[in-house]
Tab-separated table of C-alpha atoms in Angstrom:
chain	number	residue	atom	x	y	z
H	1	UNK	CA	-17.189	14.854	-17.016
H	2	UNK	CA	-18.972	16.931	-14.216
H	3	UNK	CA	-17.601	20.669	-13.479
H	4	UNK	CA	-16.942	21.116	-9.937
H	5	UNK	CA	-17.875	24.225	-7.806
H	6	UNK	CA	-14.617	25.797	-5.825
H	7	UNK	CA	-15.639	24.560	-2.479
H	8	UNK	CA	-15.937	20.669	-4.377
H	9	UNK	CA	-12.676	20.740	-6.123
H	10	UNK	CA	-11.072	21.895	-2.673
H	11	UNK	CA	-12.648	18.746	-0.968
H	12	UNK	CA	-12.903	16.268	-3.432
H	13	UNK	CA	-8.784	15.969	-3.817
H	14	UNK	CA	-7.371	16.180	-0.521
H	15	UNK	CA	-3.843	17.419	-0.598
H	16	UNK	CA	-4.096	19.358	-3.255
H	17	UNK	CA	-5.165	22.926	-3.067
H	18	UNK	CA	-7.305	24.968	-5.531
H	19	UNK	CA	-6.188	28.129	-6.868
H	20	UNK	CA	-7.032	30.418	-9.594
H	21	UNK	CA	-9.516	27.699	-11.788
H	22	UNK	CA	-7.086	24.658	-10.613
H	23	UNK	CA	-6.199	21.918	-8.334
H	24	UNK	CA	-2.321	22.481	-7.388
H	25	UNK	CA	0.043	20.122	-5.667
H	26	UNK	CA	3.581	20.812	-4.972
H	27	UNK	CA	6.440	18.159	-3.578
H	28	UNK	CA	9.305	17.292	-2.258
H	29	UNK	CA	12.080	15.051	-3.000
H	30	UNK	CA	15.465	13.300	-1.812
H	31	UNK	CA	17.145	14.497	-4.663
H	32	UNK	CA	16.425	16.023	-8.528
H	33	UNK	CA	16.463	11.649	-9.258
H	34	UNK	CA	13.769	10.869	-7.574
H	35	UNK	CA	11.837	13.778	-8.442
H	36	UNK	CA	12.581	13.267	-12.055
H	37	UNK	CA	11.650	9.594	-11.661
H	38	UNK	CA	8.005	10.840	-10.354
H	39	UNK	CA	7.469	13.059	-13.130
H	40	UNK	CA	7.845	10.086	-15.587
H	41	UNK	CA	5.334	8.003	-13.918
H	42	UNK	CA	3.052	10.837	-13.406
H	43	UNK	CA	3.112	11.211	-17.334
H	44	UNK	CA	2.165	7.570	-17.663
H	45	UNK	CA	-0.610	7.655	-15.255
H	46	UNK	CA	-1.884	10.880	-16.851
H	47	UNK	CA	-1.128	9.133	-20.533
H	48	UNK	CA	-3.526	6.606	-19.549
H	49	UNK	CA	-6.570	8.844	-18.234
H	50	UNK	CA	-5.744	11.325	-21.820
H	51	UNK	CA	-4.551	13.976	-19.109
H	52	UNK	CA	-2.376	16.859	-19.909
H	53	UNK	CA	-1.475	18.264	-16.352
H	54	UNK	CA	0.909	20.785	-16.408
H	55	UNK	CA	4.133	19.991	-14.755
H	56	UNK	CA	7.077	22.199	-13.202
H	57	UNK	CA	10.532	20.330	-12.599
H	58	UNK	CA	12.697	22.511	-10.400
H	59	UNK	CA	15.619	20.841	-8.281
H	60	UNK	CA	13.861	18.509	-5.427
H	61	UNK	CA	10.753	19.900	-5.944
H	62	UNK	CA	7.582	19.151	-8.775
H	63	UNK	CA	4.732	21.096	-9.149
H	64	UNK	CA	1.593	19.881	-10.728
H	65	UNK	CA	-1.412	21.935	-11.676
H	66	UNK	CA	-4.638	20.391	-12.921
H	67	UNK	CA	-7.951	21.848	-14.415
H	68	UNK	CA	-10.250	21.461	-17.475
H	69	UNK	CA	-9.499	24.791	-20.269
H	70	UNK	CA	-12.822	23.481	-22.836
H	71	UNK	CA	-15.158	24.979	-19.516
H	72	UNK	CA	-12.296	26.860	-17.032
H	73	UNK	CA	-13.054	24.828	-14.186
H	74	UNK	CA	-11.910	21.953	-12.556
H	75	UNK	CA	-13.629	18.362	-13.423
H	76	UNK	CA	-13.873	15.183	-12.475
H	77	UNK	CA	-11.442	13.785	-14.905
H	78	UNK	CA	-9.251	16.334	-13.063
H	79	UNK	CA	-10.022	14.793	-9.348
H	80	UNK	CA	-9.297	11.395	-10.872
H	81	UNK	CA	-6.105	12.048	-11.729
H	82	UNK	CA	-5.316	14.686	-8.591
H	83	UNK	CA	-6.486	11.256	-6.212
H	84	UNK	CA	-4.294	8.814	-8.377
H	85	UNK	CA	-0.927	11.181	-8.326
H	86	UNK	CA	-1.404	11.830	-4.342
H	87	UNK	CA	-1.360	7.972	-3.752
H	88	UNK	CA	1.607	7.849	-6.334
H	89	UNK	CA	3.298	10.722	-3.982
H	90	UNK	CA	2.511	8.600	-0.765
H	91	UNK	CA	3.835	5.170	-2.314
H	92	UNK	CA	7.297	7.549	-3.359
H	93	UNK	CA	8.204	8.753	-0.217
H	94	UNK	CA	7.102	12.125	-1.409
H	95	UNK	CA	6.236	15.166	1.004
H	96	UNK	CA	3.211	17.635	-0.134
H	97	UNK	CA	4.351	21.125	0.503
H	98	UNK	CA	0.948	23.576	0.070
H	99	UNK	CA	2.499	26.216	1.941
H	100	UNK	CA	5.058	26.708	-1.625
H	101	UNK	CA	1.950	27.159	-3.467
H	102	UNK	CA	1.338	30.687	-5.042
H	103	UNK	CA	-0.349	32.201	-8.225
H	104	UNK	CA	0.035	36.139	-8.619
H	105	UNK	CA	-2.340	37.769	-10.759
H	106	UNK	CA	-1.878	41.348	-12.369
H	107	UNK	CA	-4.943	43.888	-11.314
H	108	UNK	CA	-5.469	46.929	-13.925
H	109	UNK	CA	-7.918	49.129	-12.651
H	110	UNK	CA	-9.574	50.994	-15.957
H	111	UNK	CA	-12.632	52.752	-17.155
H	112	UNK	CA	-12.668	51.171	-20.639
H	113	UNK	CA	-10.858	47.387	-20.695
H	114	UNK	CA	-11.482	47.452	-24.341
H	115	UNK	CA	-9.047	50.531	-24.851
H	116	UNK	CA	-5.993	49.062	-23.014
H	117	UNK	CA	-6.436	45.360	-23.439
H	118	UNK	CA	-4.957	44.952	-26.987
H	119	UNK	CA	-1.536	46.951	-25.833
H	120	UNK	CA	-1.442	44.439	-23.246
H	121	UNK	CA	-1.904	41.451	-25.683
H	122	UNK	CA	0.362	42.759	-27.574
H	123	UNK	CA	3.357	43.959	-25.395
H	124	UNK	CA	2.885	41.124	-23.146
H	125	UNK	CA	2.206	38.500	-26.132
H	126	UNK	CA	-0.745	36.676	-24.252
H	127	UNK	CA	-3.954	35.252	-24.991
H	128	UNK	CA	-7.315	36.699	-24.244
H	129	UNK	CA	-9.354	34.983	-21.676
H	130	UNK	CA	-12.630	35.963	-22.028
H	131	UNK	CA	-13.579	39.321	-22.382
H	132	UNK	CA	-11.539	40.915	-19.222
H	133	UNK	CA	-8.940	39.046	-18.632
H	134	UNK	CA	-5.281	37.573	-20.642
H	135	UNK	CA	-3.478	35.098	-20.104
H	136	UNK	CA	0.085	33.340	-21.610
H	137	UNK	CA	-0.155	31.055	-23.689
H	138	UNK	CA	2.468	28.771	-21.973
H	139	UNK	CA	1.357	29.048	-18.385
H	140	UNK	CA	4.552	30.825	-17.590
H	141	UNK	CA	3.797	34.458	-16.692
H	142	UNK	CA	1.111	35.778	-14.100
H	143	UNK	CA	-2.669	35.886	-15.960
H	144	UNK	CA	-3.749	40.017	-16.481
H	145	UNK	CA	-7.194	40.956	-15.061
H	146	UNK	CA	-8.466	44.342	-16.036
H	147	UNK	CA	-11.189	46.090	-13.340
H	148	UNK	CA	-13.940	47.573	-14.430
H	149	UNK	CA	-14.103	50.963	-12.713
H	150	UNK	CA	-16.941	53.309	-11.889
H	151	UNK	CA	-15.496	56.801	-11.564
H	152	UNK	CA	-11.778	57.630	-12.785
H	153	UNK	CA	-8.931	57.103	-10.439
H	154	UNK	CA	-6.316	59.388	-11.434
H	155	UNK	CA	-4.876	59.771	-7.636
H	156	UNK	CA	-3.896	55.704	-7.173
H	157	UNK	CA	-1.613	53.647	-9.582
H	158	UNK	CA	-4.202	51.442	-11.191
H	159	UNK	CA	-1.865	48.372	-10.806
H	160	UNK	CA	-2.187	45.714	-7.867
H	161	UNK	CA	-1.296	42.402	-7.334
H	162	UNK	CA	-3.760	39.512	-6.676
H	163	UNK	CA	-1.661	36.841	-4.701
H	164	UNK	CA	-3.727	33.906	-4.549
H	165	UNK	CA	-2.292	30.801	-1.913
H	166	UNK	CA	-3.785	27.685	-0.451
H	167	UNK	CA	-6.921	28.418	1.840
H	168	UNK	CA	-5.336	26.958	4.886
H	169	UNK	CA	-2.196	29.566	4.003
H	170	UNK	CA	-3.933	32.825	3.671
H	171	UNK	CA	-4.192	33.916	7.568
H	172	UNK	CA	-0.144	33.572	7.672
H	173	UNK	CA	0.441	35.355	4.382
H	174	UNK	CA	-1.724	37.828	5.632
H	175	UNK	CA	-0.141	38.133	9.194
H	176	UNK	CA	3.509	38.039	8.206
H	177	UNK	CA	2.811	40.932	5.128
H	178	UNK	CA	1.623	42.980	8.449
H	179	UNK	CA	3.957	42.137	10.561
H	180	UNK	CA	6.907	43.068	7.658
H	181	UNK	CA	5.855	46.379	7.668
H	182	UNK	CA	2.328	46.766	5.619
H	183	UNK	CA	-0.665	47.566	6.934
H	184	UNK	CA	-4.664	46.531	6.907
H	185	UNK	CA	-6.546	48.455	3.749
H	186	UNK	CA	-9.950	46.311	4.002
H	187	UNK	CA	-10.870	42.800	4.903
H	188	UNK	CA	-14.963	43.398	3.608
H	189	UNK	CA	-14.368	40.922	1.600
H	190	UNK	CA	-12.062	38.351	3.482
H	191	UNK	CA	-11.760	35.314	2.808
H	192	UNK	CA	-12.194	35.717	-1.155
H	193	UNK	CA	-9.382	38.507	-0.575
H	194	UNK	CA	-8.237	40.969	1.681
H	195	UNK	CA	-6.414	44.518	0.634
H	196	UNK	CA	-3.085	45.461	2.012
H	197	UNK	CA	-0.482	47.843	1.146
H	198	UNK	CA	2.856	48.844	1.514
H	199	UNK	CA	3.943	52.003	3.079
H	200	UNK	CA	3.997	53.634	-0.037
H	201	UNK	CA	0.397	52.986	-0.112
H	202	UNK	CA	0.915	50.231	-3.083
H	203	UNK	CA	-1.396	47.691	-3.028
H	204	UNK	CA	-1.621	43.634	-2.652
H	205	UNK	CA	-4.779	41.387	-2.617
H	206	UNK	CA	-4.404	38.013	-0.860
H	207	UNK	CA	-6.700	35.949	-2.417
H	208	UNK	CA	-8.456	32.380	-1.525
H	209	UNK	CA	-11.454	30.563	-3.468
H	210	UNK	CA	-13.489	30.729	-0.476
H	211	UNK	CA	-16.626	32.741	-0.099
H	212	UNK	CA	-16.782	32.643	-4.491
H	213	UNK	CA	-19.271	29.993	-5.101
């Protein structure tokens, strides 16, 4: 089982886009039927490899999410069964849809992580994830970051979001936030993540995996 950098997990399963730690794919269906009947068979073929992807069911549409949680990464066992599902999709009559693909992380900006982290745990019942970070236990609500800072901020709310979408998605996301009324805070750091915010000065980062390794 090799661990794969970001920019080899994005091109060793095409089709499938990595965000956050994971190789996503969402589809599209006739009807709830068929997408039903692909979920079943996609629990076989993962069965078979001792996979446990996780899987959404929602109307017409499934969403799959692969990754490795013993090293937080994706592997090849994950690729494997990323390659297998998209020729499942393709024999189906599926349709990939990466431009449904979002994960939406919560940004706490703090001096000392260590003082506000257990509240969080606590209120939010989650799971640490390392020594920043929590996340639930069920894969259900958005992971919490906390962000180290370097001088107090008492003049900005200390909460953003971190909107993380499919590399080939991020320009658009970016555009139409603009065009919808928000406005350009700093793209330093583009593609990993560029800062916008509303007009009440509230902020967003869209996020990518490039320019991480």
């Amino acid at each position: 089982m090799v661990e794969l950098s970001r920019a080899e997990a994005s091109a060793a399963a095409p089709g499938w886009r990595y965000l956050l730690g994971r190789l996503h794919l969402t589809t599209e269906w006739a009807d709830f039927g068929e997408a039903a009947s692909f979920v079943a068979v996609v629990a076989e073929l993962a069965g078979a490899l001792d996979h446990h992807p996780e899987v959404d069911l929602r109307g017409n549409r499934v969403h799959l999410a692969v990754g490795t949680h013993e090293v937080g990464a994706v592997t090849s066992r994950d690729v494997t069964l990323a390659n297998r599902v998209s020729v499942l999709v393709h024999e189906r009559g599926g349709h990939p849809v990466p431009t449904a693909l979002t994960e939406v992380e919560i940004a706490i900006d703090t001096m000392d992580a260590t003082a506000i982290l257990p509240f969080w745990k606590a209120v939010l019942d989650y799971a640490e994830d390392g020594d920043d970070a929590l996340i639930d236990p069920q894969r259900i609500g958005p992971p919490v970051w906390f962000q180290q800072l370097h001088e107090p901020r008492d003049v900005r709310n200390r909460i953003h979001l971190d909107v993380t979408v499919a590399h080939d998605v991020a320009e658009r996301r970016i555009a139409t936030a603009l065009a919808s009324g928000g406005r350009l805070v700093s793209d330093a750091n583009a593609p990993a993540f560029t800062v916008l915010a509303d007009a009440d000065g509230n902020e967003a980062c869209v996020c990518t995996w490039q320019g991480r390794d």
